[in-house]
mmCIF file of C-alpha atoms and ligand atoms in Angstrom:
data_model
loop_
_atom_site.group_PDB
_atom_site.id
_atom_site.type_symbol
_atom_site.label_atom_id
_atom_site.label_comp_id
_atom_site.label_asym_id
_atom_site.label_seq_id
_atom_site.Cartn_x
_atom_site.Cartn_y
_atom_site.Cartn_z
ATOM 1 C CA UNK A 1 319.734 121.728 -100.039
ATOM 2 C CA UNK A 2 318.921 121.132 -96.810
ATOM 3 C CA UNK A 3 318.423 117.176 -96.678
ATOM 4 C CA UNK A 4 322.278 117.005 -97.631
ATOM 5 C CA UNK A 5 323.507 119.675 -95.411
ATOM 6 C CA UNK A 6 325.564 117.254 -93.164
ATOM 7 C CA UNK A 7 326.427 115.102 -95.576
ATOM 8 C CA UNK A 8 328.002 118.111 -97.894
ATOM 9 C CA UNK A 9 329.684 119.135 -95.007
ATOM 10 C CA UNK A 10 331.433 115.776 -94.202
ATOM 11 C CA UNK A 11 332.292 115.371 -97.473
ATOM 12 C CA UNK A 12 333.230 118.958 -99.160
ATOM 13 C CA UNK A 13 336.678 119.334 -97.641
ATOM 14 C CA UNK A 14 338.093 115.469 -99.168
ATOM 15 C CA UNK A 15 339.827 115.405 -102.052
ATOM 16 C CA UNK A 16 337.209 112.991 -103.731
ATOM 17 C CA UNK A 17 334.074 111.739 -102.213
ATOM 18 C CA UNK A 18 334.288 108.277 -103.648
ATOM 19 C CA UNK A 19 337.003 105.611 -103.905
ATOM 20 C CA UNK A 20 339.617 106.297 -106.684
ATOM 21 C CA UNK A 21 342.841 107.368 -107.611
ATOM 22 C CA UNK A 22 344.940 110.006 -109.796
ATOM 23 C CA UNK A 23 346.746 107.026 -111.231
ATOM 24 C CA UNK A 24 343.840 104.814 -112.157
ATOM 25 C CA UNK A 25 342.026 108.301 -113.700
ATOM 26 C CA UNK A 26 345.149 108.244 -116.063
ATOM 27 C CA UNK A 27 345.312 104.151 -116.518
ATOM 28 C CA UNK A 28 341.369 104.809 -118.039
ATOM 29 C CA UNK A 29 342.138 107.498 -120.180
ATOM 30 C CA UNK A 30 345.228 105.197 -121.622
ATOM 31 C CA UNK A 31 342.655 102.509 -122.123
ATOM 32 C CA UNK A 32 340.294 104.602 -123.571
ATOM 33 C CA UNK A 33 342.740 105.553 -126.218
ATOM 34 C CA UNK A 34 341.949 109.412 -126.196
ATOM 35 C CA UNK A 35 343.758 111.791 -128.439
ATOM 36 C CA UNK A 36 345.764 113.745 -126.706
ATOM 37 C CA UNK A 37 346.417 115.944 -129.499
ATOM 38 C CA UNK A 38 342.464 116.261 -130.590
ATOM 39 C CA UNK A 39 340.562 118.985 -128.542
ATOM 40 C CA UNK A 40 338.120 117.124 -126.515
ATOM 41 C CA UNK A 41 334.630 117.581 -125.006
ATOM 42 C CA UNK A 42 333.815 115.614 -122.094
ATOM 43 C CA UNK A 43 331.167 115.550 -119.561
ATOM 44 C CA UNK A 44 331.802 114.590 -116.279
ATOM 45 C CA UNK A 45 328.439 113.409 -114.284
ATOM 46 C CA UNK A 46 328.265 113.215 -110.338
ATOM 47 C CA UNK A 47 331.660 114.842 -110.433
ATOM 48 C CA UNK A 48 332.006 115.975 -106.692
ATOM 49 C CA UNK A 49 334.179 118.138 -105.920
ATOM 50 C CA UNK A 50 336.343 117.702 -109.106
ATOM 51 C CA UNK A 51 338.973 114.932 -108.505
ATOM 52 C CA UNK A 52 338.570 113.615 -112.158
ATOM 53 C CA UNK A 53 337.238 116.880 -113.867
ATOM 54 C CA UNK A 54 340.340 118.640 -112.518
ATOM 55 C CA UNK A 55 342.846 116.146 -113.539
ATOM 56 C CA UNK A 56 340.704 115.529 -116.818
ATOM 57 C CA UNK A 57 341.289 119.303 -117.504
ATOM 58 C CA UNK A 58 344.468 119.348 -116.809
ATOM 59 C CA UNK A 59 346.209 116.177 -119.023
ATOM 60 C CA UNK A 60 344.175 116.471 -121.988
ATOM 61 C CA UNK A 61 343.100 119.128 -124.530
ATOM 62 C CA UNK A 62 339.584 119.496 -123.032
ATOM 63 C CA UNK A 63 336.766 121.513 -122.619
ATOM 64 C CA UNK A 64 335.083 119.570 -119.331
ATOM 65 C CA UNK A 65 331.310 120.196 -118.404
ATOM 66 C CA UNK A 66 331.067 118.881 -114.307
ATOM 67 C CA UNK A 67 327.654 117.898 -113.821
ATOM 68 C CA UNK A 68 326.224 117.399 -110.034
ATOM 69 C CA UNK A 69 323.273 117.924 -108.106
ATOM 70 C CA UNK A 70 324.828 119.485 -105.328
ATOM 71 C CA UNK A 71 325.638 123.647 -106.061
ATOM 72 C CA UNK A 72 328.268 123.193 -102.848
ATOM 73 C CA UNK A 73 329.859 120.553 -104.320
ATOM 74 C CA UNK A 74 330.460 122.880 -107.828
ATOM 75 C CA UNK A 75 331.519 125.891 -105.808
ATOM 76 C CA UNK A 76 334.133 123.674 -104.331
ATOM 77 C CA UNK A 77 335.141 122.259 -107.537
ATOM 78 C CA UNK A 78 335.330 125.518 -108.835
ATOM 79 C CA UNK A 79 338.075 126.916 -106.325
ATOM 80 C CA UNK A 80 340.175 124.161 -106.897
ATOM 81 C CA UNK A 81 339.804 124.148 -110.421
ATOM 82 C CA UNK A 82 341.034 127.783 -110.227
ATOM 83 C CA UNK A 83 344.182 126.797 -108.064
ATOM 84 C CA UNK A 84 344.725 124.112 -110.464
ATOM 85 C CA UNK A 85 345.046 127.150 -113.601
ATOM 86 C CA UNK A 86 342.127 125.157 -115.273
ATOM 87 C CA UNK A 87 338.952 126.670 -114.028
ATOM 88 C CA UNK A 88 338.673 128.137 -117.993
ATOM 89 C CA UNK A 89 338.565 124.805 -119.496
ATOM 90 C CA UNK A 90 335.621 124.254 -116.783
ATOM 91 C CA UNK A 91 332.093 124.594 -117.006
ATOM 92 C CA UNK A 92 329.640 123.242 -113.974
ATOM 93 C CA UNK A 93 326.256 122.428 -114.149
ATOM 94 C CA UNK A 94 323.904 121.894 -111.278
ATOM 95 C CA UNK A 95 321.537 119.307 -112.659
ATOM 96 C CA UNK A 96 320.130 115.638 -112.278
ATOM 97 C CA UNK A 97 322.266 113.240 -113.764
ATOM 98 C CA UNK A 98 318.684 111.834 -114.818
ATOM 99 C CA UNK A 99 317.782 115.098 -116.646
ATOM 100 C CA UNK A 100 320.610 116.347 -118.730
ATOM 101 C CA UNK A 101 319.102 118.321 -121.983
ATOM 102 C CA UNK A 102 322.305 118.390 -124.115
ATOM 103 C CA UNK A 103 321.637 117.807 -127.693
ATOM 104 C CA UNK A 104 322.296 114.397 -129.036
ATOM 105 C CA UNK A 105 326.004 113.702 -129.737
ATOM 106 C CA UNK A 106 327.179 116.651 -127.813
ATOM 107 C CA UNK A 107 330.587 115.084 -126.172
ATOM 108 C CA UNK A 108 333.500 113.229 -127.349
ATOM 109 C CA UNK A 109 333.803 111.552 -123.864
ATOM 110 C CA UNK A 110 331.071 110.992 -121.131
ATOM 111 C CA UNK A 111 333.119 110.156 -117.469
ATOM 112 C CA UNK A 112 331.926 109.489 -114.393
ATOM 113 C CA UNK A 113 333.441 107.827 -111.008
ATOM 114 C CA UNK A 114 331.672 106.389 -108.246
ATOM 115 C CA UNK A 115 328.051 107.684 -109.273
ATOM 116 C CA UNK A 116 326.196 106.140 -111.761
ATOM 117 C CA UNK A 117 324.448 103.917 -108.785
ATOM 118 C CA UNK A 118 322.603 106.901 -107.982
ATOM 119 C CA UNK A 119 320.150 106.108 -111.209
ATOM 120 C CA UNK A 120 321.557 102.459 -111.616
ATOM 121 C CA UNK A 121 324.018 101.053 -114.494
ATOM 122 C CA UNK A 122 321.776 100.148 -116.874
ATOM 123 C CA UNK A 123 319.870 103.010 -117.183
ATOM 124 C CA UNK A 124 322.494 105.549 -117.033
ATOM 125 C CA UNK A 125 324.606 103.503 -119.894
ATOM 126 C CA UNK A 126 321.123 103.186 -121.672
ATOM 127 C CA UNK A 127 320.387 107.353 -121.290
ATOM 128 C CA UNK A 128 323.314 108.340 -121.710
ATOM 129 C CA UNK A 129 324.585 107.031 -124.835
ATOM 130 C CA UNK A 130 322.579 109.684 -126.684
ATOM 131 C CA UNK A 131 325.071 111.962 -125.609
ATOM 132 C CA UNK A 132 328.047 110.730 -126.918
ATOM 133 C CA UNK A 133 329.370 111.087 -130.379
ATOM 134 C CA UNK A 134 329.420 107.687 -132.421
ATOM 135 C CA UNK A 135 332.895 106.121 -131.463
ATOM 136 C CA UNK A 136 332.779 108.354 -128.626
ATOM 137 C CA UNK A 137 333.892 107.000 -125.419
ATOM 138 C CA UNK A 138 332.275 106.218 -121.953
ATOM 139 C CA UNK A 139 334.289 105.634 -118.731
ATOM 140 C CA UNK A 140 332.504 104.226 -115.875
ATOM 141 C CA UNK A 141 333.021 103.376 -112.589
ATOM 142 C CA UNK A 142 330.521 101.144 -110.869
ATOM 143 C CA UNK A 143 330.730 98.528 -107.439
ATOM 144 C CA UNK A 144 331.378 95.041 -108.719
ATOM 145 C CA UNK A 145 331.660 91.695 -107.498
ATOM 146 C CA UNK A 146 334.930 90.591 -107.623
ATOM 147 C CA UNK A 147 334.055 86.732 -107.305
ATOM 148 C CA UNK A 148 331.317 84.608 -108.701
ATOM 149 C CA UNK A 149 330.215 83.681 -104.494
ATOM 150 C CA UNK A 150 330.869 86.163 -101.497
ATOM 151 C CA UNK A 151 329.665 85.559 -98.016
ATOM 152 C CA UNK A 152 325.853 85.748 -97.234
ATOM 153 C CA UNK A 153 326.688 89.202 -94.659
ATOM 154 C CA UNK A 154 328.010 91.208 -97.806
ATOM 155 C CA UNK A 155 325.436 89.554 -99.844
ATOM 156 C CA UNK A 156 322.407 91.004 -97.569
ATOM 157 C CA UNK A 157 324.151 94.288 -97.598
ATOM 158 C CA UNK A 158 324.522 95.044 -100.814
ATOM 159 C CA UNK A 159 321.393 93.905 -101.788
ATOM 160 C CA UNK A 160 319.830 96.292 -99.584
ATOM 161 C CA UNK A 161 322.509 99.081 -100.440
ATOM 162 C CA UNK A 162 322.609 98.538 -104.323
ATOM 163 C CA UNK A 163 320.744 95.191 -105.661
ATOM 164 C CA UNK A 164 322.701 96.251 -109.372
ATOM 165 C CA UNK A 165 325.520 95.570 -107.972
ATOM 166 C CA UNK A 166 326.644 92.451 -110.041
ATOM 167 C CA UNK A 167 330.392 90.940 -111.486
ATOM 168 C CA UNK A 168 332.427 92.608 -114.109
ATOM 169 C CA UNK A 169 331.301 90.243 -116.720
ATOM 170 C CA UNK A 170 327.864 91.286 -116.071
ATOM 171 C CA UNK A 171 328.826 94.485 -116.424
ATOM 172 C CA UNK A 172 330.276 94.583 -119.702
ATOM 173 C CA UNK A 173 327.825 92.451 -121.035
ATOM 174 C CA UNK A 174 324.979 95.001 -120.334
ATOM 175 C CA UNK A 175 327.466 97.644 -122.164
ATOM 176 C CA UNK A 176 327.590 95.450 -125.001
ATOM 177 C CA UNK A 177 323.615 95.248 -124.854
ATOM 178 C CA UNK A 178 323.262 98.625 -124.458
ATOM 179 C CA UNK A 179 325.449 99.755 -128.070
ATOM 180 C CA UNK A 180 329.057 100.144 -126.444
ATOM 181 C CA UNK A 181 332.192 98.167 -127.268
ATOM 182 C CA UNK A 182 334.191 97.262 -124.003
ATOM 183 C CA UNK A 183 337.849 98.811 -124.101
ATOM 184 C CA UNK A 184 339.065 98.043 -120.973
ATOM 185 C CA UNK A 185 338.022 96.759 -117.415
ATOM 186 C CA UNK A 186 340.317 97.273 -113.931
ATOM 187 C CA UNK A 187 339.001 97.107 -110.445
ATOM 188 C CA UNK A 188 340.268 99.670 -107.722
ATOM 189 C CA UNK A 189 342.694 98.086 -105.303
ATOM 190 C CA UNK A 190 342.305 99.138 -101.626
ATOM 191 C CA UNK A 191 344.730 102.353 -101.594
ATOM 192 C CA UNK A 192 341.875 103.724 -103.728
ATOM 193 C CA UNK A 193 339.364 103.049 -100.777
ATOM 194 C CA UNK A 194 341.126 103.403 -98.021
ATOM 195 C CA UNK A 195 344.212 106.015 -98.287
ATOM 196 C CA UNK A 196 342.198 107.883 -100.767
ATOM 197 C CA UNK A 197 338.961 107.942 -99.828
ATOM 198 C CA UNK A 198 338.089 106.379 -96.298
ATOM 199 C CA UNK A 199 340.978 107.641 -93.831
ATOM 200 C CA UNK A 200 340.897 111.071 -94.687
ATOM 201 C CA UNK A 201 337.001 110.735 -93.906
ATOM 202 C CA UNK A 202 337.702 109.244 -90.883
ATOM 203 C CA UNK A 203 340.429 112.200 -89.799
ATOM 204 C CA UNK A 204 337.219 114.587 -90.083
ATOM 205 C CA UNK A 205 334.835 112.683 -88.021
ATOM 206 C CA UNK A 206 335.792 114.197 -84.555
ATOM 207 C CA UNK A 207 335.431 117.892 -86.043
ATOM 208 C CA UNK A 208 332.263 117.031 -87.986
ATOM 209 C CA UNK A 209 330.480 116.098 -84.746
ATOM 210 C CA UNK A 210 331.307 118.507 -82.764
ATOM 211 C CA UNK A 211 330.367 121.063 -85.493
ATOM 212 C CA UNK A 212 326.896 119.769 -84.764
ATOM 213 C CA UNK A 213 327.010 119.275 -80.651
ATOM 214 C CA UNK A 214 327.129 115.530 -81.337
ATOM 215 C CA UNK A 215 323.335 115.806 -82.520
ATOM 216 C CA UNK A 216 321.921 112.361 -83.424
ATOM 217 C CA UNK A 217 321.915 113.136 -86.974
ATOM 218 C CA UNK A 218 325.754 113.630 -87.085
ATOM 219 C CA UNK A 219 325.957 110.500 -85.053
ATOM 220 C CA UNK A 220 324.412 108.435 -87.156
ATOM 221 C CA UNK A 221 325.917 109.316 -90.450
ATOM 222 C CA UNK A 222 329.261 108.634 -88.918
ATOM 223 C CA UNK A 223 328.051 104.881 -87.717
ATOM 224 C CA UNK A 224 326.767 104.648 -90.900
ATOM 225 C CA UNK A 225 330.075 105.262 -92.519
ATOM 226 C CA UNK A 226 331.990 103.104 -89.760
ATOM 227 C CA UNK A 227 329.731 100.525 -90.760
ATOM 228 C CA UNK A 228 330.663 100.756 -94.775
ATOM 229 C CA UNK A 229 334.171 101.026 -93.469
ATOM 230 C CA UNK A 230 334.578 97.943 -91.121
ATOM 231 C CA UNK A 231 332.320 95.838 -94.331
ATOM 232 C CA UNK A 232 335.057 96.808 -96.562
ATOM 233 C CA UNK A 233 337.758 96.196 -94.509
ATOM 234 C CA UNK A 234 336.564 93.023 -93.465
ATOM 235 C CA UNK A 235 335.286 92.058 -96.969
ATOM 236 C CA UNK A 236 337.774 93.815 -99.731
ATOM 237 C CA UNK A 237 338.480 90.810 -101.787
ATOM 238 C CA UNK A 238 334.658 90.419 -102.511
ATOM 239 C CA UNK A 239 333.699 93.706 -103.874
ATOM 240 C CA UNK A 240 335.183 97.148 -105.152
ATOM 241 C CA UNK A 241 334.611 99.367 -108.234
ATOM 242 C CA UNK A 242 335.263 98.282 -111.338
ATOM 243 C CA UNK A 243 336.274 100.687 -113.851
ATOM 244 C CA UNK A 244 334.851 100.208 -117.183
ATOM 245 C CA UNK A 245 335.735 101.663 -120.604
ATOM 246 C CA UNK A 246 333.452 101.417 -123.683
ATOM 247 C CA UNK A 247 332.922 103.042 -126.920
ATOM 248 C CA UNK A 248 329.587 103.652 -128.545
ATOM 249 C CA UNK A 249 329.438 101.879 -131.659
HETATM 250 N N1 SAM B 301 332.979 111.611 -109.028
HETATM 251 C C1 SAM B 301 333.271 111.972 -107.561
HETATM 252 C C2 SAM B 301 334.237 111.286 -106.860
HETATM 253 O O1 SAM B 301 334.474 110.364 -107.791
HETATM 254 O O2 SAM B 301 335.138 111.882 -106.125
HETATM 255 C C3 SAM B 301 331.924 112.162 -106.371
HETATM 256 C C4 SAM B 301 331.469 110.908 -106.003
HETATM 257 S S1 SAM B 301 330.171 110.703 -104.981
HETATM 258 C C5 SAM B 301 330.391 108.995 -104.161
HETATM 259 C C6 SAM B 301 328.677 110.868 -105.869
HETATM 260 C C7 SAM B 301 328.258 112.032 -106.370
HETATM 261 O O3 SAM B 301 326.973 111.992 -107.110
HETATM 262 C C8 SAM B 301 328.132 113.259 -105.357
HETATM 263 O O4 SAM B 301 328.836 114.922 -105.506
HETATM 264 C C9 SAM B 301 326.369 113.538 -105.603
HETATM 265 O O5 SAM B 301 326.492 114.801 -105.399
HETATM 266 C C10 SAM B 301 326.611 113.261 -106.984
HETATM 267 N N2 SAM B 301 325.159 112.524 -107.412
HETATM 268 C C11 SAM B 301 324.126 112.095 -106.202
HETATM 269 N N3 SAM B 301 322.939 111.938 -106.894
HETATM 270 C C12 SAM B 301 322.626 112.705 -108.156
HETATM 271 C C13 SAM B 301 322.101 113.033 -109.198
HETATM 272 N N4 SAM B 301 320.834 112.450 -109.077
HETATM 273 N N5 SAM B 301 322.453 113.575 -110.122
HETATM 274 C C14 SAM B 301 324.101 114.530 -110.210
HETATM 275 N N6 SAM B 301 324.533 113.929 -109.084
HETATM 276 C C15 SAM B 301 324.530 113.095 -108.488
#
């Protein structure tokens, strides 16, 4: 996808393409109460280069189907999975998250870190529900307000970037309205954003813009990322990714 060429280039060498962390993925597995002795079929939606996919395949007795609409990320995922010795437990699928063609109740678990906003939280949990077996699990991270009120500048930024941002209670309410029973919630601490995502990306800025001779497009991408990082550094006490663990009723 040519439109995404530069974004892919900036992100493909990252361990992850959004905030998160291994301990946090493990915590979500624990809150989900996944049976480690049972063979599970898991769908990881918006998997990127596979941070969570590979961890799920390593930690659980699981077959993981990893979905992303960027083939380059899926190719990188396969290489990384090989390196971790779990390639035989992972299948990749190049597909948009809003056009998944699996049969109803095909999966024990749906996992999606930092990706559901691409089709909207409520839309995503509604559409993906049919893919989960009754009693199965949804684990999804979603940008979340950490307090009831926040500064105007921040409110305006997020209203432009993702108007569906809301409090955890509103997200949990949406899960309940769509037929899920909430099993757990926590939010990502700053190291998940800074050490695990923003700082490694910031280290890649100089070589990235050099590869494109500092052209306008590469500079604009870096500027937008810098703005996002500065906003996070200033206002991180007001928002984060919430991690929601819920059971399909
Ligand atoms: N889950 C990964 C992680 O935490 O490192 C990646 C998160 S990244 C913020 C969002 C991912 O969603 C990207 O890999 C992007 O290619 C993918 N994505 C965006 N829109 C998509 C769509 N419509 N269908 C499938 N994947 C999509």
